[in-house]
Every structure is written in structure tokens, then in C-alpha cells.
CSV table of C-alpha atoms and ligand atoms in Angstrom, one decimal:
chain,number,residue,atom,x,y,z
A,210,MET,CA,54.8,-17.3,114.3
A,211,SER,CA,51.9,-19.5,113.2
A,212,VAL,CA,48.7,-19.8,115.2
A,213,SER,CA,46.8,-23.1,115.4
A,214,LYS,CA,43.2,-22.9,114.4
A,215,ILE,CA,40.2,-25.1,113.4
A,216,THR,CA,40.0,-25.3,109.6
A,217,LEU,CA,36.6,-24.1,108.6
A,218,PRO,CA,34.9,-25.6,105.6
A,219,THR,CA,35.2,-23.2,102.7
A,220,ILE,CA,31.6,-22.9,101.6
A,221,GLN,CA,30.7,-20.2,99.1
A,222,LEU,CA,28.3,-18.0,100.9
A,223,GLY,CA,26.2,-17.6,97.7
A,224,VAL,CA,23.6,-15.1,99.0
A,225,HIS,CA,25.8,-13.0,101.2
A,226,ASP,CA,26.6,-9.6,99.8
A,227,GLY,CA,30.1,-8.3,100.4
A,228,PRO,CA,32.9,-9.7,102.6
A,229,VAL,CA,32.1,-11.7,105.8
A,230,ARG,CA,32.4,-9.5,108.9
A,231,LEU,CA,33.5,-10.7,112.3
A,232,GLU,CA,30.5,-9.0,113.9
A,233,ASP,CA,28.2,-11.1,111.6
A,234,LEU,CA,29.8,-14.4,112.5
A,235,ILE,CA,30.2,-13.9,116.2
A,236,ASP,CA,27.8,-13.9,119.0
A,237,ARG,CA,28.8,-10.7,120.9
A,238,ALA,CA,27.8,-12.0,124.3
A,239,ALA,CA,29.8,-15.2,123.9
A,240,LEU,CA,32.8,-13.1,122.8
A,241,VAL,CA,32.6,-10.8,125.8
A,242,GLU,CA,32.2,-13.8,128.1
A,243,LEU,CA,35.3,-15.5,126.6
A,244,CYS,CA,37.4,-12.4,127.0
A,245,GLU,CA,36.1,-11.9,130.6
A,246,SER,CA,37.1,-15.4,131.7
A,247,PHE,CA,40.5,-14.9,130.0
A,248,ARG,CA,41.0,-11.7,131.9
A,249,SER,CA,40.0,-13.1,135.2
A,250,LEU,CA,42.2,-16.1,134.8
A,251,PHE,CA,45.4,-14.3,133.7
A,252,GLY,CA,44.8,-10.7,134.8
A,253,ILE,CA,45.8,-9.4,131.3
A,254,ALA,CA,43.5,-7.0,129.5
A,255,VAL,CA,42.0,-8.1,126.2
A,256,ARG,CA,40.3,-6.1,123.5
A,257,VAL,CA,38.9,-7.5,120.2
A,258,PHE,CA,38.5,-5.2,117.2
A,259,SER,CA,36.7,-5.8,113.9
A,260,SER,CA,38.7,-5.3,110.7
A,261,GLU,CA,37.3,-1.8,110.5
A,262,GLY,CA,38.5,-1.0,114.0
A,263,THR,CA,35.2,-1.3,115.9
A,264,VAL,CA,35.6,-2.5,119.4
A,265,LEU,CA,33.7,-5.8,119.8
A,266,ALA,CA,34.9,-6.6,123.3
A,267,ASP,CA,36.9,-4.5,125.8
A,268,LEU,CA,38.0,-6.2,129.0
A,269,SER,CA,40.5,-3.7,130.5
A,270,SER,CA,41.0,-1.4,133.4
A,271,GLN,CA,43.6,1.1,134.2
A,272,HIS,CA,46.8,0.0,135.9
A,273,GLU,CA,48.3,2.1,138.7
A,274,VAL,CA,51.4,2.8,136.6
A,275,CYS,CA,49.3,4.1,133.8
A,276,ALA,CA,47.4,6.3,136.2
A,277,PHE,CA,50.6,7.6,137.6
A,278,VAL,CA,52.0,8.5,134.1
A,279,GLY,CA,48.7,10.2,133.4
A,280,THR,CA,49.4,12.7,136.2
A,281,SER,CA,51.8,14.4,133.8
A,282,ALA,CA,50.4,16.1,130.7
A,283,ARG,CA,53.3,14.9,128.5
A,284,GLY,CA,52.9,11.4,130.0
A,285,ARG,CA,49.2,11.4,129.1
A,286,ALA,CA,50.0,12.5,125.5
A,287,ALA,CA,52.6,9.8,125.1
A,288,CYS,CA,50.2,7.2,126.5
A,289,GLY,CA,47.6,8.3,123.9
A,290,ARG,CA,50.2,7.9,121.1
A,291,THR,CA,51.0,4.4,122.3
A,292,VAL,CA,47.4,3.3,122.5
A,293,GLY,CA,46.7,4.9,119.1
A,294,ALA,CA,49.7,3.1,117.5
A,295,VAL,CA,48.6,-0.3,119.0
A,296,LYS,CA,45.1,0.1,117.7
A,297,VAL,CA,46.2,0.4,114.1
A,298,ILE,CA,48.8,-2.3,114.1
A,299,GLU,CA,48.0,-4.7,111.2
A,300,PRO,CA,49.9,-8.0,111.7
A,301,LYS,CA,51.3,-9.5,108.5
A,302,GLY,CA,50.1,-13.0,107.8
A,303,ASP,CA,49.7,-15.2,110.9
A,304,ALA,CA,52.5,-13.3,112.8
A,305,MET,CA,51.8,-11.6,116.1
A,306,VAL,CA,53.2,-8.2,116.7
A,307,VAL,CA,54.8,-7.0,120.0
A,308,HIS,CA,54.5,-3.3,120.7
A,309,PRO,CA,56.5,-1.8,123.6
A,310,CYS,CA,55.2,0.9,125.8
A,311,PHE,CA,57.5,3.7,127.1
A,312,THR,CA,56.7,2.6,130.7
A,313,GLY,CA,58.4,-0.8,130.1
A,314,ASN,CA,55.1,-2.6,129.5
A,315,ALA,CA,54.2,-4.3,126.2
A,316,TYR,CA,51.2,-5.1,124.0
A,317,ARG,CA,50.7,-8.1,121.8
A,318,VAL,CA,48.5,-7.9,118.7
A,319,ALA,CA,47.3,-11.1,117.0
A,320,PRO,CA,45.3,-11.3,113.8
A,321,ILE,CA,41.9,-13.0,113.5
A,322,ASP,CA,41.6,-14.5,110.0
A,323,TYR,CA,38.6,-16.3,108.6
A,324,ASP,CA,38.4,-18.2,105.4
A,325,GLY,CA,41.7,-16.7,104.3
A,326,ARG,CA,40.5,-13.1,105.0
A,327,ARG,CA,41.4,-10.7,107.8
A,328,ILE,CA,38.3,-10.1,109.9
A,329,GLY,CA,39.7,-8.6,113.1
A,330,ARG,CA,42.5,-8.3,115.7
A,331,ILE,CA,43.1,-9.3,119.3
A,332,VAL,CA,45.0,-6.9,121.5
A,333,LEU,CA,46.5,-8.3,124.7
A,334,GLY,CA,48.0,-6.0,127.3
A,335,PRO,CA,49.5,-4.1,128.8
A,336,PHE,CA,51.6,-6.8,130.4
A,337,LEU,CA,55.1,-6.7,131.8
A,338,PRO,CA,57.6,-8.8,129.8
A,339,ALA,CA,59.3,-11.1,132.3
A,340,GLU,CA,62.8,-9.9,131.4
A,341,THR,CA,61.9,-6.2,132.2
A,342,ASP,CA,63.0,-5.2,135.7
A,343,TRP,CA,63.9,-1.5,135.1
A,344,VAL,CA,62.1,1.5,134.0
A,345,PRO,CA,63.3,2.3,130.5
A,346,SER,CA,65.0,5.6,129.8
A,347,ALA,CA,62.0,6.3,127.5
A,348,LEU,CA,59.9,7.3,130.5
A,349,SER,CA,62.3,10.0,131.7
A,350,GLU,CA,62.6,11.1,128.0
A,351,VAL,CA,58.9,11.7,128.0
A,352,ASP,CA,58.9,13.6,131.2
A,353,PRO,CA,62.0,13.9,133.4
A,354,ALA,CA,59.8,15.1,136.3
A,355,LEU,CA,58.2,11.7,136.7
A,356,ASP,CA,59.6,9.8,139.6
A,357,ALA,CA,61.3,6.7,138.0
A,358,GLU,CA,61.6,4.8,141.2
A,359,HIS,CA,57.9,5.2,142.0
A,360,ALA,CA,57.1,4.1,138.5
A,361,ARG,CA,59.2,1.0,138.9
A,362,ARG,CA,57.4,0.1,142.1
A,363,LEU,CA,54.0,0.5,140.4
A,364,LEU,CA,55.3,-1.4,137.3
A,365,ALA,CA,55.9,-4.4,139.5
A,366,LYS,CA,52.2,-4.7,140.1
A,367,VAL,CA,51.4,-5.2,136.4
A,368,PRO,CA,51.0,-8.9,135.5
A,369,ARG,CA,54.3,-10.3,134.4
A,370,ALA,CA,54.7,-12.9,131.6
A,371,LYS,CA,57.3,-14.4,129.4
A,372,GLY,CA,57.1,-13.9,125.7
A,373,ASP,CA,56.2,-17.5,124.8
A,374,THR,CA,53.7,-17.7,127.7
A,375,ILE,CA,51.9,-14.8,126.1
A,376,THR,CA,52.1,-16.6,122.7
A,377,ARG,CA,50.6,-19.7,124.3
A,378,LEU,CA,47.9,-17.6,125.9
A,379,VAL,CA,47.0,-16.0,122.6
A,380,ARG,CA,46.9,-19.4,120.9
A,381,HIS,CA,44.6,-20.6,123.6
A,382,LEU,CA,42.4,-17.5,123.1
A,383,ARG,CA,42.4,-17.9,119.4
A,384,ALA,CA,41.4,-21.6,119.6
A,385,SER,CA,38.4,-20.7,121.8
A,386,LEU,CA,37.5,-17.9,119.5
A,387,ASP,CA,37.6,-20.2,116.5
A,388,LEU,CA,35.0,-22.4,118.2
A,389,ILE,CA,32.7,-19.4,118.6
A,390,LEU,CA,33.5,-18.4,115.0
A,391,PHE,CA,32.7,-22.0,113.9
A,392,SER,CA,29.3,-22.0,115.5
A,393,GLY,CA,28.6,-18.5,114.3
A,394,HIS,CA,29.5,-19.6,110.8
A,395,LYS,CA,27.2,-22.6,111.1
A,396,THR,CA,24.3,-20.4,112.2
A,397,LEU,CA,25.0,-17.9,109.5
A,398,LEU,CA,25.2,-20.6,106.8
A,399,THR,CA,22.0,-22.2,108.1
A,400,SER,CA,20.1,-19.0,108.0
A,401,GLN,CA,21.5,-18.0,104.6
A,402,MET,CA,20.6,-21.5,103.2
A,403,HIS,CA,17.1,-21.2,104.7
A,404,LEU,CA,16.8,-17.7,103.1
A,405,ALA,CA,18.0,-19.0,99.8
A,406,SER,CA,15.6,-21.9,99.8
A,407,VAL,CA,12.7,-19.7,100.8
A,408,ARG,CA,13.7,-17.3,97.9
A,409,GLU,CA,13.9,-20.3,95.6
A,410,SER,CA,10.5,-21.6,96.5
A,411,TYR,CA,9.1,-18.1,96.3
A,412,ARG,CA,10.6,-17.7,92.8
A,413,GLN,CA,9.1,-21.1,91.8
A,414,LEU,CA,5.7,-20.0,93.2
A,415,GLU,CA,5.9,-16.8,91.2
A,416,ASP,CA,6.7,-18.7,88.0
A,417,LYS,CA,3.8,-21.0,88.6
A,418,GLY,CA,1.5,-18.1,89.4
A,419,ALA,CA,2.5,-16.4,86.2
A,420,ALA,CA,2.0,-19.5,84.1
A,421,LEU,CA,-1.4,-20.0,85.7
A,422,GLN,CA,-2.4,-16.4,85.1
A,423,GLU,CA,-1.3,-16.8,81.4
A,424,ALA,CA,-3.4,-20.0,81.0
A,425,PHE,CA,-6.3,-18.3,82.8
A,426,ASP,CA,-6.1,-15.2,80.5
A,427,LYS,CA,-6.0,-17.5,77.4
A,428,LEU,CA,-9.1,-19.4,78.7
A,429,LYS,CA,-10.9,-16.2,79.3
A,430,ALA,CA,-10.1,-15.0,75.8
A,431,LEU,CA,-11.3,-18.3,74.4
A,432,ASP,CA,-14.5,-18.2,76.5
A,433,ARG,CA,-15.2,-14.7,75.2
A,434,LEU,CA,-14.6,-15.9,71.7
A,435,LYS,CA,-17.0,-18.8,72.2
A,436,SER,CA,-19.7,-16.4,73.6
A,437,ASN,CA,-19.3,-14.0,70.7
A,438,PHE,CA,-19.5,-16.9,68.3
A,439,LEU,CA,-22.6,-18.2,69.9
A,440,ALA,CA,-24.2,-14.8,70.0
A,441,THR,CA,-23.4,-14.0,66.3
A,442,VAL,CA,-24.3,-17.4,64.9
A,443,SER,CA,-27.6,-17.6,66.8
A,444,HIS,CA,-28.5,-14.1,65.7
A,445,GLU,CA,-27.8,-14.8,62.1
A,446,LEU,CA,-29.7,-18.1,62.2
A,447,ARG,CA,-32.8,-16.6,63.8
A,448,THR,CA,-33.6,-14.2,61.0
A,449,PRO,CA,-33.9,-16.7,58.1
A,450,LEU,CA,-35.6,-19.2,60.4
A,451,THR,CA,-38.4,-16.8,61.2
A,452,SER,CA,-38.9,-16.5,57.4
A,453,VAL,CA,-39.0,-20.3,57.1
A,454,ILE,CA,-41.7,-20.4,59.8
A,455,GLY,CA,-43.6,-17.5,58.3
A,456,TYR,CA,-43.7,-19.0,54.8
A,457,SER,CA,-44.6,-22.5,56.0
A,458,GLU,CA,-47.5,-20.9,58.0
A,459,MET,CA,-48.6,-19.1,54.8
A,460,LEU,CA,-48.4,-22.4,52.8
A,461,ALA,CA,-50.5,-24.2,55.5
A,462,ASP,CA,-53.0,-21.3,55.4
A,463,GLY,CA,-53.4,-21.9,51.6
A,464,ILE,CA,-52.2,-18.4,50.8
A,465,ALA,CA,-50.2,-19.7,47.9
A,466,GLY,CA,-53.1,-21.9,46.7
A,467,PRO,CA,-54.7,-25.1,47.9
A,468,ILE,CA,-52.3,-27.9,49.1
A,469,THR,CA,-52.9,-31.6,49.3
A,470,PRO,CA,-53.2,-33.4,52.7
A,471,GLN,CA,-49.8,-34.9,52.2
A,472,GLN,CA,-48.3,-31.5,51.5
A,473,ALA,CA,-50.1,-30.1,54.5
A,474,ASP,CA,-48.5,-32.9,56.6
A,475,PHE,CA,-45.0,-32.0,55.3
A,476,VAL,CA,-45.5,-28.3,55.9
A,477,ALA,CA,-46.6,-29.1,59.5
A,478,THR,CA,-43.4,-31.0,60.0
A,479,ILE,CA,-41.3,-28.1,58.6
A,480,SER,CA,-43.1,-25.8,61.0
A,481,GLU,CA,-42.7,-28.0,64.0
A,482,LYS,CA,-39.0,-28.6,63.4
A,483,SER,CA,-38.3,-25.0,62.7
A,484,GLN,CA,-40.1,-24.1,65.9
A,485,GLN,CA,-37.8,-26.5,67.8
A,486,LEU,CA,-34.8,-24.9,66.1
A,487,LEU,CA,-36.0,-21.5,67.0
A,488,THR,CA,-36.3,-22.5,70.7
A,489,LEU,CA,-32.8,-23.8,70.7
A,490,ILE,CA,-31.5,-20.6,69.1
A,491,GLN,CA,-33.4,-18.6,71.6
A,492,SER,CA,-31.8,-20.6,74.4
A,493,LEU,CA,-28.3,-19.9,73.0
A,494,LEU,CA,-29.0,-16.2,72.8
A,495,ASP,CA,-30.4,-16.2,76.3
A,496,LEU,CA,-27.3,-18.0,77.6
A,497,SER,CA,-24.9,-15.7,75.9
A,498,LYS,CA,-26.7,-12.7,77.2
A,499,LEU,CA,-26.8,-14.1,80.7
A,500,GLU,CA,-23.1,-14.9,80.5
A,501,SER,CA,-22.2,-11.4,79.3
A,502,GLY,CA,-24.5,-9.9,81.8
A,503,THR,CA,-26.4,-8.0,79.1
A,504,LEU,CA,-29.8,-9.7,79.8
A,505,THR,CA,-32.0,-7.2,81.6
A,506,PHE,CA,-34.6,-8.3,84.1
A,507,ARG,CA,-37.8,-6.5,84.9
A,508,SER,CA,-38.5,-5.8,88.5
A,509,GLU,CA,-42.1,-6.4,89.3
A,510,ARG,CA,-44.1,-8.1,92.1
A,511,VAL,CA,-44.7,-11.6,90.9
A,512,ARG,CA,-47.4,-14.0,92.3
A,513,VAL,CA,-45.6,-17.3,92.1
A,514,GLY,CA,-48.9,-19.2,92.4
A,515,GLU,CA,-50.2,-17.6,89.2
A,516,VAL,CA,-47.0,-18.4,87.3
A,517,ILE,CA,-47.3,-22.0,88.4
A,518,ASP,CA,-50.9,-22.3,87.3
A,519,ASP,CA,-50.0,-20.8,84.0
A,520,VAL,CA,-47.1,-23.2,83.4
A,521,LEU,CA,-49.2,-26.2,84.3
A,522,LYS,CA,-51.9,-25.1,82.0
A,523,THR,CA,-49.6,-25.0,79.0
A,524,MET,CA,-48.2,-28.5,80.0
A,525,ILE,CA,-51.6,-30.2,80.0
A,526,PRO,CA,-51.7,-31.3,76.3
A,527,ALA,CA,-48.2,-32.8,76.3
A,528,ALA,CA,-48.8,-34.4,79.7
A,529,ARG,CA,-52.1,-35.9,78.7
A,530,LYS,CA,-50.4,-37.4,75.6
A,531,ARG,CA,-48.0,-39.3,77.9
A,532,ARG,CA,-50.6,-40.0,80.6
A,533,VAL,CA,-48.6,-38.0,83.1
A,534,GLU,CA,-50.6,-36.6,86.0
A,535,LEU,CA,-50.0,-32.9,86.8
A,536,ILE,CA,-50.5,-32.0,90.5
A,537,SER,CA,-50.4,-28.5,92.0
A,538,GLU,CA,-50.0,-28.2,95.8
A,539,CYS,CA,-49.6,-24.5,96.5
A,540,GLU,CA,-50.0,-22.9,99.9
A,541,PRO,CA,-52.6,-20.1,99.7
A,542,ASP,CA,-51.6,-16.5,100.3
A,543,LEU,CA,-47.9,-16.9,99.3
A,544,PRO,CA,-46.0,-13.6,99.6
A,545,GLU,CA,-45.0,-12.1,96.3
A,546,VAL,CA,-41.6,-12.4,94.8
A,547,ALA,CA,-39.7,-9.4,93.3
A,548,GLY,CA,-38.5,-10.2,89.9
A,549,ASP,CA,-39.2,-10.8,86.2
A,550,ALA,CA,-42.4,-12.8,85.8
A,551,GLU,CA,-41.5,-13.8,82.2
A,552,ARG,CA,-38.1,-15.1,83.3
A,553,LEU,CA,-39.5,-17.0,86.3
A,554,ARG,CA,-42.0,-18.6,84.0
A,555,GLN,CA,-39.1,-19.6,81.8
A,556,VAL,CA,-37.5,-21.3,84.8
A,557,LEU,CA,-40.5,-23.3,85.8
A,558,THR,CA,-41.3,-24.2,82.2
A,559,ASN,CA,-37.7,-25.6,81.8
A,560,LEU,CA,-38.0,-27.6,85.0
A,561,CYS,CA,-41.5,-28.9,84.0
A,562,ASP,CA,-40.3,-29.8,80.5
A,563,ASN,CA,-37.4,-31.8,81.9
A,564,ALA,CA,-39.7,-33.5,84.5
A,565,LEU,CA,-42.0,-34.5,81.7
A,566,LYS,CA,-39.2,-35.6,79.4
A,567,PHE,CA,-37.5,-37.8,81.9
A,568,THR,CA,-40.6,-39.3,83.5
A,569,PRO,CA,-42.0,-42.5,81.9
A,570,ASP,CA,-45.6,-42.6,80.7
A,571,GLY,CA,-48.1,-42.9,83.5
A,572,GLY,CA,-46.0,-41.0,86.0
A,573,ALA,CA,-46.7,-37.8,87.9
A,574,ILE,CA,-45.3,-34.3,88.2
A,575,THR,CA,-46.1,-32.3,91.3
A,576,LEU,CA,-45.5,-28.5,91.8
A,577,ARG,CA,-45.4,-27.7,95.5
A,578,SER,CA,-44.9,-24.3,96.9
A,579,ARG,CA,-44.7,-22.9,100.5
A,580,VAL,CA,-43.2,-20.1,102.5
A,581,LEU,CA,-40.1,-21.1,104.3
A,582,PRO,CA,-39.7,-20.3,108.1
A,583,ALA,CA,-37.9,-17.0,108.3
A,584,ALA,CA,-34.2,-17.1,108.8
A,585,VAL,CA,-31.4,-14.5,108.5
A,586,THR,CA,-30.0,-14.9,105.1
A,587,GLU,CA,-26.6,-13.9,103.8
A,588,ASP,CA,-28.2,-11.1,101.8
A,589,ASP,CA,-29.5,-9.5,104.9
A,590,ASP,CA,-26.0,-9.3,106.3
A,591,ASP,CA,-25.3,-6.6,103.8
A,592,ASP,CA,-27.2,-4.3,106.1
A,593,GLY,CA,-24.0,-4.1,108.1
A,594,GLY,CA,-25.0,-5.3,111.6
A,595,PHE,CA,-28.6,-4.0,111.4
A,596,ALA,CA,-29.8,-7.4,110.2
A,597,LEU,CA,-31.1,-8.2,113.6
A,598,LEU,CA,-33.2,-5.0,113.6
A,599,ALA,CA,-34.4,-5.3,110.0
A,600,PRO,CA,-37.4,-7.4,109.2
A,601,VAL,CA,-36.1,-10.7,107.9
A,602,ARG,CA,-37.2,-11.4,104.3
A,603,ALA,CA,-39.3,-14.5,103.9
A,604,ARG,CA,-38.3,-17.1,101.2
A,605,ILE,CA,-40.6,-19.0,99.0
A,606,GLU,CA,-39.8,-22.5,98.1
A,607,VAL,CA,-41.1,-24.2,94.9
A,608,ARG,CA,-40.5,-27.9,94.3
A,609,VAL,CA,-40.8,-29.5,90.9
A,610,ILE,CA,-41.1,-33.2,91.7
A,611,ASP,CA,-41.3,-36.1,89.2
A,612,THR,CA,-41.3,-39.8,89.3
A,613,GLY,CA,-38.8,-40.2,86.5
A,614,LEU,CA,-35.2,-41.4,86.0
A,615,GLY,CA,-33.7,-39.5,89.0
A,616,ILE,CA,-30.3,-37.8,89.0
A,617,ALA,CA,-27.3,-39.5,90.8
A,618,ALA,CA,-25.9,-37.4,93.6
A,619,SER,CA,-22.5,-37.1,91.7
A,620,GLU,CA,-24.3,-35.5,88.7
A,621,ARG,CA,-26.3,-32.9,90.6
A,622,GLU,CA,-23.7,-30.1,90.4
A,623,LYS,CA,-22.8,-30.8,86.8
A,624,VAL,CA,-26.2,-30.8,85.2
A,625,PHE,CA,-26.3,-27.0,85.7
A,626,ASP,CA,-23.3,-26.6,83.4
A,627,ALA,CA,-24.1,-25.5,79.8
A,628,PHE,CA,-24.3,-28.4,77.4
A,629,TYR,CA,-24.0,-31.0,80.2
A,630,GLN,CA,-26.3,-34.0,79.9
A,631,VAL,CA,-26.1,-37.1,82.2
A,632,ASP,CA,-26.5,-39.4,79.2
A,633,SER,CA,-24.8,-37.8,76.2
A,634,SER,CA,-24.5,-41.0,74.2
A,635,SER,CA,-25.6,-41.1,70.6
A,636,THR,CA,-28.2,-43.6,71.5
A,637,ARG,CA,-29.8,-41.2,73.9
A,638,GLN,CA,-33.5,-41.1,73.4
A,639,TYR,CA,-34.2,-37.6,74.8
A,640,GLU,CA,-34.1,-34.4,72.8
A,641,GLY,CA,-32.3,-31.3,74.0
A,642,ALA,CA,-29.0,-29.6,73.9
A,643,GLY,CA,-28.2,-29.4,77.6
A,644,LEU,CA,-28.8,-25.7,77.9
A,645,GLY,CA,-32.0,-25.5,80.0
A,646,LEU,CA,-30.7,-25.9,83.5
A,647,SER,CA,-27.7,-23.6,82.9
A,648,ILE,CA,-30.2,-20.9,81.9
A,649,VAL,CA,-32.4,-21.8,84.9
A,650,LYS,CA,-29.5,-21.5,87.3
A,651,ARG,CA,-28.4,-18.1,86.0
A,652,ILE,CA,-31.9,-16.6,86.1
A,653,VAL,CA,-32.4,-17.9,89.7
A,654,ASP,CA,-29.1,-16.5,90.8
A,655,ALA,CA,-30.0,-13.1,89.3
A,656,HIS,CA,-33.1,-13.2,91.4
A,657,GLY,CA,-31.1,-13.7,94.6
A,658,GLY,CA,-32.4,-17.2,94.9
A,659,ASN,CA,-30.9,-20.7,94.7
A,660,ILE,CA,-31.7,-24.1,93.3
A,661,ARG,CA,-30.7,-27.6,94.3
A,662,ILE,CA,-31.6,-31.1,93.4
A,663,GLU,CA,-33.0,-33.7,95.8
A,664,SER,CA,-34.2,-37.3,95.3
A,665,ASN,CA,-37.8,-38.1,95.3
A,666,THR,CA,-38.9,-41.3,97.0
A,667,PRO,CA,-39.4,-44.0,95.9
A,668,ARG,CA,-38.2,-42.7,92.5
A,669,GLY,CA,-37.6,-39.5,90.6
A,670,THR,CA,-36.1,-36.1,91.1
A,671,ALA,CA,-37.1,-33.0,93.1
A,672,PHE,CA,-35.8,-29.6,91.9
A,673,VAL,CA,-35.9,-27.3,94.9
A,674,LEU,CA,-36.1,-23.6,94.1
A,675,GLU,CA,-35.9,-20.8,96.7
A,676,LEU,CA,-36.7,-17.2,96.0
A,677,PRO,CA,-36.6,-14.3,98.4
A,678,ALA,CA,-40.0,-12.6,98.9
A,679,ALA,CA,-40.5,-9.0,97.9
A,680,HIS,CA,-40.1,-6.4,100.6
A,681,ALA,CA,-43.4,-5.8,102.3
B,1476,ADP,N1,-36.2,-34.1,85.9
B,1476,ADP,C1,-35.0,-34.8,85.5
B,1476,ADP,N2,-34.9,-36.1,85.7
B,1476,ADP,C2,-33.8,-36.7,85.3
B,1476,ADP,N3,-32.7,-36.1,84.7
B,1476,ADP,C3,-32.8,-34.8,84.5
B,1476,ADP,C4,-34.0,-34.0,84.9
B,1476,ADP,N4,-33.8,-32.7,84.6
B,1476,ADP,C5,-32.6,-32.7,84.0
B,1476,ADP,N5,-32.0,-33.9,84.0
B,1476,ADP,C6,-30.6,-34.2,83.5
B,1476,ADP,O1,-29.9,-33.0,83.4
B,1476,ADP,C7,-29.5,-32.8,82.0
B,1476,ADP,C8,-29.5,-31.3,81.7
B,1476,ADP,O2,-30.7,-30.8,81.6
B,1476,ADP,P1,-31.0,-29.5,80.7
B,1476,ADP,O3,-30.0,-28.5,81.0
B,1476,ADP,O4,-32.4,-29.1,80.8
B,1476,ADP,O5,-30.7,-30.1,79.3
B,1476,ADP,P2,-31.6,-30.9,78.2
B,1476,ADP,O6,-33.0,-31.0,78.8
B,1476,ADP,O7,-31.5,-30.2,77.0
B,1476,ADP,O8,-30.9,-32.3,78.1
B,1476,ADP,C9,-30.4,-33.6,81.2
B,1476,ADP,O9,-29.9,-34.0,80.0
B,1476,ADP,C10,-30.7,-34.8,82.1
B,1476,ADP,O10,-29.6,-35.7,82.0
B,1477,MG,MG1,-34.1,-29.3,79.4
């Protein structure tokens, strides 16, 4: 006997492990509801089993005739055998199986197939086949003591149905079940497809992450190589260069005998250029030490005002040559800064050298310093909640202001990168390798300070340096 059913699309369930199970496809509550409405419509008990024999829905109650048979021990045992036998019936193909009960009742077992696979069974019954009107001899064979006439009266109360009516009922039930299976299938597929796509994007992300990590590691290795190269080369250049400088000084001093004015001129040029080269090499060495974190900083109390005066004093000859005015506007009684005076001088010297270099003749360079109004800084947050109780550290601001070229807003972050110069063309008229500001930035960072660039009006640049004051 064939059972009509909705043909389900055969989709490979790719990510599902093992065979599809009825309990995975079906919504239990919907299944129970379906069986319940079936039972209340036709009065016939329904049970649904998974392929492993688990009961997924059980809509049954004991009939009076069964209760009566149960009053006899042999009747109870026979009933148990019947129910046991029905439970394990495995219908072949699409065929339904009829299993008679010794009381005259019958059970109908129908397969639930899905995607060509057996995933469960429906058991209908007990019901009374329409043609049965007598108590079969089987009942008295089980226990002759049972009253056959009483059994017949009770049997009449069991829902009666013709064989093909039952077949139609089962078909109807199967059709409804297929609908539930179909929507369950859809949900399962959707969630599995979602899972698969999530897994796929995760896998892609992992691949990309690995590729990025690899590129990052390579870059890091290259960067290390570059730093090592810079450190070695600079070191190796410095030694012979100090000899060049030393010998040219000796020549200039006439230690090797008197020299002509022209020779003295040449020697002075050798000396000057060698000094420039030495400064560059020193910058390279500083940078490589700052990058590798091997530059050590002294920790002393530094009076910023004194450093500023010092730097300005050394600037005077060069500034005078270019008719650039040097102005110092320092607040008196500035708090001290904790740090390395020599390195802070290097910072200000670099900023002033730039200011002078990029300011046309006749301009002005101002160094202005003041104490900033106290504010809780990020550093103080390290005190873990006690920041409010702790005395707030003052900050000291130093501005190096010029009336020169100015730096476009879009360049202000980049000029702190090593070797970066706003104008790096070959026709560039300014000397320098683009290392000064990168060194400045690293030294300022190491002091717990920060540096930024602002515009000076009407023209020029202001480098704004902030340093935390030393603890009182
Ligand atoms: N005061 C300034 N005015 C205008 N441009 C400046 C000033 N200071 C620095 N710059 C720009 O920033 C670049 C980087 O400066 P720096 O790192 O000191 O390198 P260098 O002085 O060797 O060129 C300079 O080449 C210049 O383009
Ligand atoms: Mg410079």
C-alpha cells in the first residue's frame, strides 16, 4: 500500500554529521498537537516513535476492555506481549502493517520515511475492525476464566473502523506530518546553512589574520634589520670621522708645520663638513637606541628656564647672521621637570634649529613657557582610583614659535616620522636628513610629555611641548 506524501527537495545536508533524525526535524509540540487533534476527532489512540524506538508523541488512554483483560494475570502478560510486538514492527517499504490483538482489536503501524530513509513509525490503535463482532477464541485461550460475553460488551465501546477508512486516516495523518517535517526541514537547513556560512567567514577571517600576522612578522624582522644596519654603520663611520676631525684640527693648529691661508680655508671646510656628518651620525645612533629602547635617561630635577636660556645663548651667532630675532618669554618660578637635562636640551635645540632653518631672514623666534592649569592627566589614573586624593601634577608648556614657512595641518602628524620632510625634492634648499623631530618625539614621550604643532598667526609654526612637573 503506498502512502501519498510531499516530495521534499533532496539537498545534501553538508554539515550535518550522521543520519537525519525525526526528532531533529520535527517540532515536538507541533507533533503532539497534531496527534491530539487526530485523537479527539477519531477517538483512536496515536503514538509516534523515532527510528530508535523513542516515543515522540503518545496520545492514548486505556480502553475498558483492556482494563478488564488486565484483571487476569495471564491477560496482563498477553497484553504486554501484544504491545511489545507492535512496538518493534518494522514495515517494509511504504506498506502498512496490521497487527491483531487477542481481544479482537487491531493496531495499524505505518512507516515515516524521509529523504529515502526510515526515520520513525506511527502506531494507530487499538481500534475495532468493522467486520469484528465476536470475541476471538484467542481470548479464552489466554485465560478461560475471563467472561467472553462481558468482554464482547466492552469491545463494542472501542472505536470501530473499516480497514480502508483506517488507511485513509493514516494517509491524512502522514500528509499533515509531512507538512511539519517540511517546515522542520526548512528550519534545519536554514540553520545549517547559516552555521556553514558563519564557519566559512570565520575560516576566511582566520586565513586573513594569519596572512596579516605573517606580513607583520616580516615587516618587524625587516625593521630590526634596518635598525641593526643603522646602528652598525653609524658606529663604524663615527670612529674614522673623529680621526678626520682630529687631524684637520691639528693641521689648522699648525702642528704639522705652517699652512697657507688657502690651505687653512680648505681645512676649515673639511672640519665644518666633518662636524655636520658627525651630527648626522650621532642622530642615527640616537634614533636606533631610542627605537631599541637602549637609550638610558638620567633622572634629575631640571629647571626648564635654564635650559631655554642655554639653548638661546648658543643660537645667538647663527640667528644674528640671518637677522632673526630671538625672544624669551618665560614665566618666573616655573616648577622643575623630572628628566634628563641633556636630552631636554637636545629637544629644544632641535626645535630651535628647525625654527631658524625654516624662517626667512629678518623673522623672529619666540620661546614661551608657562605652567598649565592643573588637570587630572591619564598618568595619574594609574593610581587606581586615588587620583582624586593625590595631588595633581602640574604640567609645563614650552612653545617654540617662528615666523617661517608654517606646516600644513595634513603634514603635522607625518613630520614626526623618521626621514620625513615636507619638501623632499632634490631642489630643496634646506639641509637635514629628517631625523630631528622623530628623535624629539621619542625623547618627549620618554619623559611622559607630549608635543603637537599649531599655526602661528599671521605666519609660521608653533611647536607646543608639554612636560609633567617633578613631584613636589
Ligand atoms: N619650524 C618649522 N617650520 C616649517 N617646517 C618645519 C619646521 N620644523 C620642521 N619642519 C618640517 O618638518 C620636517 C622634518 O623636520 P626634522 O625632523 O627636524 O628634519 P630636518 O630638519 O632634518 O628636515 C622638515 O624637513 C620640515 O619640512
Ligand atoms: Mg631638523
